[in-house]
Amino acid sequence: MTLEGKVAVVTGASRGIGRETALELARMGADIVANSSRESEDIKSLASEIEALGRKFTYVVANVAVMEEAKKLIDTAISEMGRVDILVNNAGITKDGLLLKMTEDDFDAVIDVNLKGVFNTIKVITPILLKQRSGKIINMTSVVALMGNAGQANYCASKAGIIGLTKSAARELGSRGITVNAIAPGFINTQMTDVLPDAVKDTYKKQIPLGRFGEVSDIAKTVGFLASDAANYITGQVISVNGGLYL
Ligand code: NAP
């Protein structure tokens, strides 16, 4: 599985799953356009690690929730790299709370980044991929889109929306050789799950047949597979990578 000569855009690449995904795709041979919503030291170290692999690297600050910024991200990818072959919609946020306490702002903010952000980048990249007659779009949903989760109505709604968006885009774009898939991670060790109290983590671990949280590499390697030619006949699918949490 090689990505030699391909260009990948990875949103939310400053840390966690997105960072490891950018590295994995670079190890497989792709040049990388990384994104997050603000400048950070994490991006500088990512740039040097990717350049040390002999790959080209560009970073674009853009809030994917804003259409104009999503456009800037894809436009920059094209102007700096000349093409885009792979789009990984990984940027995501949580603003948890039980329904009784969840504010409208917290609901809207999570939908805007997690769901509208995916629509925005797909909308901007679609004409480019259609012209190219090839492309791989990989969207990060979540196991909780399938299960629901108390305290995450906004997040689960956004991630369930991604599944509908993924399947619709797969149906629209398939005839032009473009695949669109989603990955539904279970609980993965990142800053997003670090904030969970230990008691909550232990409760979840007891429900996971493999008995532990996953690692960012578990997800990054699945992205690498879906981005490669090995997955050319897979589209419209939701690939669960969850240690068996939801069967
Ligand atoms: P994370 O460590 O919190 O990283 C999130 C990334 O998204 C960061 O790079 C963040 O950078 C970026 N980001 C946030 N808002 C953004 C915006 N508006 N525009 C552009 N970038 C933005 O999260 P993670 O755990 O790696 O999760 C990555 C993805 O996997 C998310 O979509 C998450 O919902 C999903 N997921 C995670 C788990 C898990 O257990 N960790 C499970 C299921 C699904 P800045 O804040 O600097 O912008």
mmCIF file of C-alpha atoms and ligand atoms in Angstrom:
data_model
loop_
_atom_site.group_PDB
_atom_site.id
_atom_site.type_symbol
_atom_site.label_atom_id
_atom_site.label_comp_id
_atom_site.label_asym_id
_atom_site.label_seq_id
_atom_site.Cartn_x
_atom_site.Cartn_y
_atom_site.Cartn_z
ATOM 1 C CA MET A 1 0.000 0.000 0.000
ATOM 2 C CA THR A 2 1.736 3.138 -1.197
ATOM 3 C CA LEU A 3 0.599 6.749 -1.490
ATOM 4 C CA GLU A 4 3.645 7.798 -3.516
ATOM 5 C CA GLY A 5 2.818 10.930 -5.570
ATOM 6 C CA LYS A 6 -0.463 11.604 -3.741
ATOM 7 C CA VAL A 7 -1.405 14.725 -1.785
ATOM 8 C CA ALA A 8 -3.485 14.436 1.396
ATOM 9 C CA VAL A 9 -5.346 17.173 3.278
ATOM 10 C CA VAL A 10 -5.861 16.312 6.964
ATOM 11 C CA THR A 11 -8.075 18.586 9.070
ATOM 12 C CA GLY A 12 -7.473 18.825 12.815
ATOM 13 C CA ALA A 13 -3.908 17.582 12.408
ATOM 14 C CA SER A 14 -2.238 19.456 15.272
ATOM 15 C CA ARG A 15 -2.662 16.615 17.773
ATOM 16 C CA GLY A 16 -4.290 13.265 18.499
ATOM 17 C CA ILE A 17 -5.714 11.153 15.692
ATOM 18 C CA GLY A 18 -5.211 13.837 13.022
ATOM 19 C CA ARG A 19 -1.517 14.272 13.784
ATOM 20 C CA GLU A 20 -0.810 10.539 13.668
ATOM 21 C CA THR A 21 -2.883 10.269 10.477
ATOM 22 C CA ALA A 22 -0.784 12.972 8.793
ATOM 23 C CA LEU A 23 2.376 11.110 9.828
ATOM 24 C CA GLU A 24 1.048 7.723 8.685
ATOM 25 C CA LEU A 25 0.016 9.051 5.262
ATOM 26 C CA ALA A 26 3.452 10.683 4.923
ATOM 27 C CA ARG A 27 5.144 7.375 5.862
ATOM 28 C CA MET A 28 3.096 5.775 3.069
ATOM 29 C CA GLY A 29 4.483 8.360 0.637
ATOM 30 C CA ALA A 30 1.950 11.209 0.523
ATOM 31 C CA ASP A 31 2.708 14.928 0.696
ATOM 32 C CA ILE A 32 0.684 16.536 3.471
ATOM 33 C CA VAL A 33 -1.468 19.637 3.875
ATOM 34 C CA ALA A 34 -2.247 19.866 7.588
ATOM 35 C CA ASN A 35 -4.895 22.052 9.170
ATOM 36 C CA SER A 36 -6.091 23.211 12.561
ATOM 37 C CA SER A 37 -7.964 26.287 13.742
ATOM 38 C CA ARG A 38 -4.982 28.045 15.366
ATOM 39 C CA GLU A 39 -1.188 28.261 15.234
ATOM 40 C CA SER A 40 0.568 25.918 17.662
ATOM 41 C CA GLU A 41 4.016 24.557 18.465
ATOM 42 C CA ASP A 42 2.618 21.069 17.726
ATOM 43 C CA ILE A 43 2.423 21.962 14.041
ATOM 44 C CA LYS A 44 6.103 22.979 13.911
ATOM 45 C CA SER A 45 7.181 19.580 15.239
ATOM 46 C CA LEU A 46 4.778 17.825 12.849
ATOM 47 C CA ALA A 47 6.306 19.788 9.952
ATOM 48 C CA SER A 48 9.834 18.682 10.857
ATOM 49 C CA GLU A 49 8.819 15.038 11.318
ATOM 50 C CA ILE A 50 7.097 14.952 7.929
ATOM 51 C CA GLU A 51 9.887 16.796 6.142
ATOM 52 C CA ALA A 52 12.374 14.347 7.695
ATOM 53 C CA LEU A 53 10.460 11.600 5.881
ATOM 54 C CA GLY A 54 11.237 13.412 2.616
ATOM 55 C CA ARG A 55 7.653 14.581 2.063
ATOM 56 C CA LYS A 56 6.365 18.060 1.307
ATOM 57 C CA PHE A 57 4.406 19.745 4.102
ATOM 58 C CA THR A 58 2.095 22.750 4.216
ATOM 59 C CA TYR A 59 0.026 24.016 7.108
ATOM 60 C CA VAL A 60 -3.158 26.067 6.778
ATOM 61 C CA VAL A 61 -4.873 27.740 9.732
ATOM 62 C CA ALA A 62 -8.588 27.477 9.008
ATOM 63 C CA ASN A 63 -11.749 26.997 11.016
ATOM 64 C CA VAL A 64 -13.471 24.292 8.989
ATOM 65 C CA ALA A 65 -16.854 25.429 10.311
ATOM 66 C CA VAL A 66 -16.582 28.535 8.109
ATOM 67 C CA MET A 67 -17.067 27.926 4.371
ATOM 68 C CA GLU A 68 -14.623 30.689 3.322
ATOM 69 C CA GLU A 69 -11.903 29.169 5.540
ATOM 70 C CA ALA A 70 -12.545 25.663 4.218
ATOM 71 C CA LYS A 71 -12.145 27.145 0.730
ATOM 72 C CA LYS A 72 -8.854 28.765 1.762
ATOM 73 C CA LEU A 73 -7.645 25.346 2.993
ATOM 74 C CA ILE A 74 -8.368 23.541 -0.270
ATOM 75 C CA ASP A 75 -7.249 26.495 -2.452
ATOM 76 C CA THR A 76 -3.915 26.597 -0.604
ATOM 77 C CA ALA A 77 -3.502 22.839 -1.001
ATOM 78 C CA ILE A 78 -3.932 23.204 -4.766
ATOM 79 C CA SER A 79 -1.689 26.268 -5.085
ATOM 80 C CA GLU A 80 1.125 24.755 -2.956
ATOM 81 C CA MET A 81 0.931 21.104 -4.005
ATOM 82 C CA GLY A 82 -0.731 21.252 -7.427
ATOM 83 C CA ARG A 83 -3.375 18.618 -6.641
ATOM 84 C CA VAL A 84 -5.325 16.911 -3.845
ATOM 85 C CA ASP A 85 -6.067 13.175 -3.851
ATOM 86 C CA ILE A 86 -7.093 12.442 -0.269
ATOM 87 C CA LEU A 87 -9.243 14.464 2.143
ATOM 88 C CA VAL A 88 -9.397 13.346 5.771
ATOM 89 C CA ASN A 89 -12.131 15.193 7.675
ATOM 90 C CA ASN A 90 -10.848 14.654 11.181
ATOM 91 C CA ALA A 91 -11.342 18.018 12.976
ATOM 92 C CA GLY A 92 -13.797 17.673 15.830
ATOM 93 C CA ILE A 93 -14.779 19.118 19.192
ATOM 94 C CA THR A 94 -16.932 18.151 22.176
ATOM 95 C CA LYS A 95 -19.069 20.330 24.422
ATOM 96 C CA ASP A 96 -20.681 17.709 26.623
ATOM 97 C CA GLY A 97 -23.644 18.140 28.942
ATOM 98 C CA LEU A 98 -26.923 16.469 29.728
ATOM 99 C CA LEU A 99 -29.825 17.703 27.587
ATOM 100 C CA LEU A 100 -31.368 19.598 30.495
ATOM 101 C CA LYS A 101 -28.204 21.666 30.834
ATOM 102 C CA MET A 102 -26.937 21.773 27.236
ATOM 103 C CA THR A 103 -27.107 25.307 25.852
ATOM 104 C CA GLU A 104 -28.172 26.120 22.314
ATOM 105 C CA ASP A 105 -24.713 27.605 21.733
ATOM 106 C CA ASP A 106 -23.045 24.325 22.746
ATOM 107 C CA PHE A 107 -25.320 22.388 20.414
ATOM 108 C CA ASP A 108 -24.668 24.753 17.491
ATOM 109 C CA ALA A 109 -20.896 24.922 18.034
ATOM 110 C CA VAL A 110 -20.478 21.148 17.884
ATOM 111 C CA ILE A 111 -22.731 20.760 14.830
ATOM 112 C CA ASP A 112 -20.895 23.629 13.088
ATOM 113 C CA VAL A 113 -17.403 22.160 13.474
ATOM 114 C CA ASN A 114 -18.110 18.429 13.363
ATOM 115 C CA LEU A 115 -20.838 18.242 10.703
ATOM 116 C CA LYS A 116 -20.938 21.533 8.784
ATOM 117 C CA GLY A 117 -17.121 21.458 8.687
ATOM 118 C CA VAL A 118 -17.242 18.136 6.838
ATOM 119 C CA PHE A 119 -19.864 19.486 4.426
ATOM 120 C CA ASN A 120 -17.731 22.595 3.801
ATOM 121 C CA THR A 121 -14.539 20.796 2.817
ATOM 122 C CA ILE A 122 -16.423 18.208 0.722
ATOM 123 C CA LYS A 123 -18.334 20.980 -1.037
ATOM 124 C CA VAL A 124 -15.115 22.820 -1.924
ATOM 125 C CA ILE A 125 -13.117 19.768 -2.988
ATOM 126 C CA THR A 126 -15.861 18.055 -5.020
ATOM 127 C CA PRO A 127 -15.391 20.019 -8.294
ATOM 128 C CA ILE A 128 -11.634 19.314 -8.132
ATOM 129 C CA LEU A 129 -12.052 15.570 -7.562
ATOM 130 C CA LEU A 130 -14.801 15.324 -10.198
ATOM 131 C CA LYS A 131 -12.482 16.885 -12.777
ATOM 132 C CA GLN A 132 -9.668 14.575 -11.689
ATOM 133 C CA ARG A 133 -12.036 11.562 -11.809
ATOM 134 C CA SER A 134 -10.460 10.161 -8.661
ATOM 135 C CA GLY A 135 -10.214 10.875 -4.961
ATOM 136 C CA LYS A 136 -10.632 9.440 -1.492
ATOM 137 C CA ILE A 137 -12.659 11.193 1.182
ATOM 138 C CA ILE A 138 -12.476 9.791 4.715
ATOM 139 C CA ASN A 139 -14.672 11.271 7.455
ATOM 140 C CA MET A 140 -14.169 10.727 11.185
ATOM 141 C CA THR A 141 -17.413 9.771 12.875
ATOM 142 C CA SER A 142 -17.600 7.908 16.215
ATOM 143 C CA VAL A 143 -18.897 4.766 17.866
ATOM 144 C CA VAL A 144 -21.328 7.009 19.771
ATOM 145 C CA ALA A 145 -23.013 7.950 16.473
ATOM 146 C CA LEU A 146 -24.161 4.319 16.398
ATOM 147 C CA MET A 147 -24.822 3.820 20.136
ATOM 148 C CA GLY A 148 -25.847 7.249 21.433
ATOM 149 C CA ASN A 149 -24.245 8.511 24.633
ATOM 150 C CA ALA A 150 -25.759 10.286 27.632
ATOM 151 C CA GLY A 151 -24.278 13.777 27.883
ATOM 152 C CA GLN A 152 -23.297 13.952 24.208
ATOM 153 C CA ALA A 153 -26.537 14.662 22.313
ATOM 154 C CA ASN A 154 -24.843 17.398 20.269
ATOM 155 C CA TYR A 155 -21.732 15.314 19.512
ATOM 156 C CA CYS A 156 -23.707 12.129 18.695
ATOM 157 C CA ALA A 157 -26.053 14.099 16.417
ATOM 158 C CA SER A 158 -23.078 15.629 14.580
ATOM 159 C CA LYS A 159 -21.349 12.267 14.165
ATOM 160 C CA ALA A 160 -24.561 10.497 13.072
ATOM 161 C CA GLY A 161 -25.024 13.308 10.530
ATOM 162 C CA ILE A 162 -21.566 12.527 9.142
ATOM 163 C CA ILE A 163 -22.709 8.969 8.384
ATOM 164 C CA GLY A 164 -25.659 10.215 6.297
ATOM 165 C CA LEU A 165 -23.419 12.752 4.571
ATOM 166 C CA THR A 166 -20.814 10.062 3.830
ATOM 167 C CA LYS A 167 -23.340 7.646 2.310
ATOM 168 C CA SER A 168 -24.996 10.388 0.214
ATOM 169 C CA ALA A 169 -21.657 11.677 -1.079
ATOM 170 C CA ALA A 170 -20.591 8.094 -1.882
ATOM 171 C CA ARG A 171 -23.730 7.656 -4.005
ATOM 172 C CA GLU A 172 -23.249 11.010 -5.780
ATOM 173 C CA LEU A 173 -19.532 10.721 -6.516
ATOM 174 C CA GLY A 174 -18.989 6.994 -7.085
ATOM 175 C CA SER A 175 -19.522 7.135 -10.838
ATOM 176 C CA ARG A 176 -16.467 9.427 -11.113
ATOM 177 C CA GLY A 177 -14.136 7.089 -9.233
ATOM 178 C CA ILE A 178 -14.338 8.965 -5.929
ATOM 179 C CA THR A 179 -14.806 6.926 -2.754
ATOM 180 C CA VAL A 180 -16.276 8.344 0.441
ATOM 181 C CA ASN A 181 -16.047 6.392 3.693
ATOM 182 C CA ALA A 182 -16.263 7.018 7.415
ATOM 183 C CA ILE A 183 -14.299 5.618 10.327
ATOM 184 C CA ALA A 184 -16.055 5.196 13.664
ATOM 185 C CA PRO A 185 -13.399 5.060 16.381
ATOM 186 C CA GLY A 186 -14.270 3.755 19.811
ATOM 187 C CA PHE A 187 -12.469 5.284 22.777
ATOM 188 C CA ILE A 188 -8.959 6.296 21.696
ATOM 189 C CA ASN A 189 -6.226 7.687 23.962
ATOM 190 C CA THR A 190 -6.044 11.406 23.032
ATOM 191 C CA GLN A 191 -6.607 14.763 24.736
ATOM 192 C CA MET A 192 -10.309 14.371 23.899
ATOM 193 C CA THR A 193 -10.608 11.303 26.156
ATOM 194 C CA ASP A 194 -7.911 12.354 28.683
ATOM 195 C CA VAL A 195 -10.485 14.671 30.248
ATOM 196 C CA LEU A 196 -12.776 11.762 31.229
ATOM 197 C CA PRO A 197 -12.648 10.931 34.952
ATOM 198 C CA ASP A 198 -10.824 7.622 35.707
ATOM 199 C CA ALA A 199 -14.047 6.062 37.022
ATOM 200 C CA VAL A 200 -15.784 6.753 33.701
ATOM 201 C CA LYS A 201 -12.794 5.360 31.764
ATOM 202 C CA ASP A 202 -12.879 2.171 33.873
ATOM 203 C CA THR A 203 -16.619 1.751 33.263
ATOM 204 C CA TYR A 204 -16.109 1.993 29.494
ATOM 205 C CA LYS A 205 -13.098 -0.349 29.553
ATOM 206 C CA LYS A 206 -15.253 -3.042 31.192
ATOM 207 C CA GLN A 207 -17.603 -2.832 28.164
ATOM 208 C CA ILE A 208 -14.775 -3.187 25.598
ATOM 209 C CA PRO A 209 -14.057 -6.852 24.724
ATOM 210 C CA LEU A 210 -10.393 -6.000 24.069
ATOM 211 C CA GLY A 211 -10.322 -4.436 27.558
ATOM 212 C CA ARG A 212 -8.547 -1.176 26.718
ATOM 213 C CA PHE A 213 -8.813 2.108 24.853
ATOM 214 C CA GLY A 214 -7.345 2.204 21.338
ATOM 215 C CA GLU A 215 -4.265 4.136 20.195
ATOM 216 C CA VAL A 216 -4.106 6.874 17.559
ATOM 217 C CA SER A 217 -2.128 4.497 15.319
ATOM 218 C CA ASP A 218 -5.130 2.109 15.213
ATOM 219 C CA ILE A 219 -7.148 4.835 13.506
ATOM 220 C CA ALA A 220 -4.317 6.275 11.395
ATOM 221 C CA LYS A 221 -3.583 2.857 9.870
ATOM 222 C CA THR A 222 -7.254 2.434 8.963
ATOM 223 C CA VAL A 223 -7.184 5.847 7.260
ATOM 224 C CA GLY A 224 -4.046 4.736 5.401
ATOM 225 C CA PHE A 225 -5.814 1.608 4.158
ATOM 226 C CA LEU A 226 -8.940 3.517 3.018
ATOM 227 C CA ALA A 227 -6.748 6.117 1.284
ATOM 228 C CA SER A 228 -4.807 3.455 -0.628
ATOM 229 C CA ASP A 229 -5.610 1.551 -3.813
ATOM 230 C CA ALA A 230 -6.237 -1.519 -1.637
ATOM 231 C CA ALA A 231 -9.616 0.077 -0.773
ATOM 232 C CA ASN A 232 -10.624 1.076 -4.310
ATOM 233 C CA TYR A 233 -13.859 -0.973 -4.197
ATOM 234 C CA ILE A 234 -14.951 0.246 -0.747
ATOM 235 C CA THR A 235 -17.323 3.211 -0.618
ATOM 236 C CA GLY A 236 -20.158 4.486 1.541
ATOM 237 C CA GLN A 237 -18.997 2.364 4.470
ATOM 238 C CA VAL A 238 -18.579 3.063 8.159
ATOM 239 C CA ILE A 239 -15.541 1.162 9.429
ATOM 240 C CA SER A 240 -15.688 0.528 13.187
ATOM 241 C CA VAL A 241 -12.363 0.551 15.031
ATOM 242 C CA ASN A 242 -13.557 0.175 18.596
ATOM 243 C CA GLY A 243 -12.089 -2.912 20.287
ATOM 244 C CA GLY A 244 -15.529 -4.517 20.058
ATOM 245 C CA LEU A 245 -17.297 -1.866 22.154
ATOM 246 C CA TYR A 246 -20.251 -1.851 19.758
ATOM 247 C CA LEU A 247 -20.879 -5.064 17.819
HETATM 248 P P1 NAP B 1 -8.306 16.179 19.655
HETATM 249 O O1 NAP B 1 -7.088 15.576 20.257
HETATM 250 O O2 NAP B 1 -9.156 17.074 20.481
HETATM 251 O O3 NAP B 1 -7.884 16.935 18.296
HETATM 252 C C1 NAP B 1 -8.836 17.629 17.548
HETATM 253 C C2 NAP B 1 -8.155 18.334 16.397
HETATM 254 O O4 NAP B 1 -9.143 19.118 15.688
HETATM 255 C C3 NAP B 1 -7.084 19.303 16.847
HETATM 256 O O5 NAP B 1 -6.032 19.316 15.917
HETATM 257 C C4 NAP B 1 -7.819 20.635 16.821
HETATM 258 O O6 NAP B 1 -6.888 21.694 16.719
HETATM 259 C C5 NAP B 1 -8.670 20.468 15.579
HETATM 260 N N1 NAP B 1 -9.817 21.362 15.502
HETATM 261 C C6 NAP B 1 -10.757 21.613 16.446
HETATM 262 N N2 NAP B 1 -11.654 22.507 15.983
HETATM 263 C C7 NAP B 1 -11.292 22.810 14.727
HETATM 264 C C8 NAP B 1 -11.838 23.668 13.705
HETATM 265 N N3 NAP B 1 -12.936 24.388 13.924
HETATM 266 N N4 NAP B 1 -11.202 23.749 12.516
HETATM 267 C C9 NAP B 1 -10.063 23.033 12.278
HETATM 268 N N5 NAP B 1 -9.515 22.202 13.197
HETATM 269 C C10 NAP B 1 -10.120 22.098 14.395
HETATM 270 O O7 NAP B 1 -9.291 15.042 19.106
HETATM 271 P P2 NAP B 1 -9.021 13.503 18.727
HETATM 272 O O8 NAP B 1 -9.345 12.694 19.900
HETATM 273 O O9 NAP B 1 -7.721 13.366 18.046
HETATM 274 O O10 NAP B 1 -10.216 13.282 17.687
HETATM 275 C C11 NAP B 1 -10.059 13.463 16.279
HETATM 276 C C12 NAP B 1 -11.379 13.107 15.606
HETATM 277 O O11 NAP B 1 -11.768 11.783 15.956
HETATM 278 C C13 NAP B 1 -12.541 14.007 16.035
HETATM 279 O O12 NAP B 1 -13.402 14.229 14.944
HETATM 280 C C14 NAP B 1 -13.238 13.176 17.092
HETATM 281 O O13 NAP B 1 -14.586 13.538 17.219
HETATM 282 C C15 NAP B 1 -13.061 11.792 16.523
HETATM 283 N N6 NAP B 1 -13.157 10.732 17.532
HETATM 284 C C16 NAP B 1 -12.286 10.683 18.571
HETATM 285 C C17 NAP B 1 -12.420 9.649 19.512
HETATM 286 C C18 NAP B 1 -11.494 9.518 20.691
HETATM 287 O O14 NAP B 1 -11.739 8.631 21.523
HETATM 288 N N7 NAP B 1 -10.445 10.304 20.811
HETATM 289 C C19 NAP B 1 -13.430 8.696 19.376
HETATM 290 C C20 NAP B 1 -14.284 8.802 18.293
HETATM 291 C C21 NAP B 1 -14.142 9.811 17.371
HETATM 292 P P3 NAP B 1 -7.179 23.196 17.287
HETATM 293 O O15 NAP B 1 -7.985 23.020 18.533
HETATM 294 O O16 NAP B 1 -5.844 23.749 17.504
HETATM 295 O O17 NAP B 1 -7.929 23.837 16.172
#
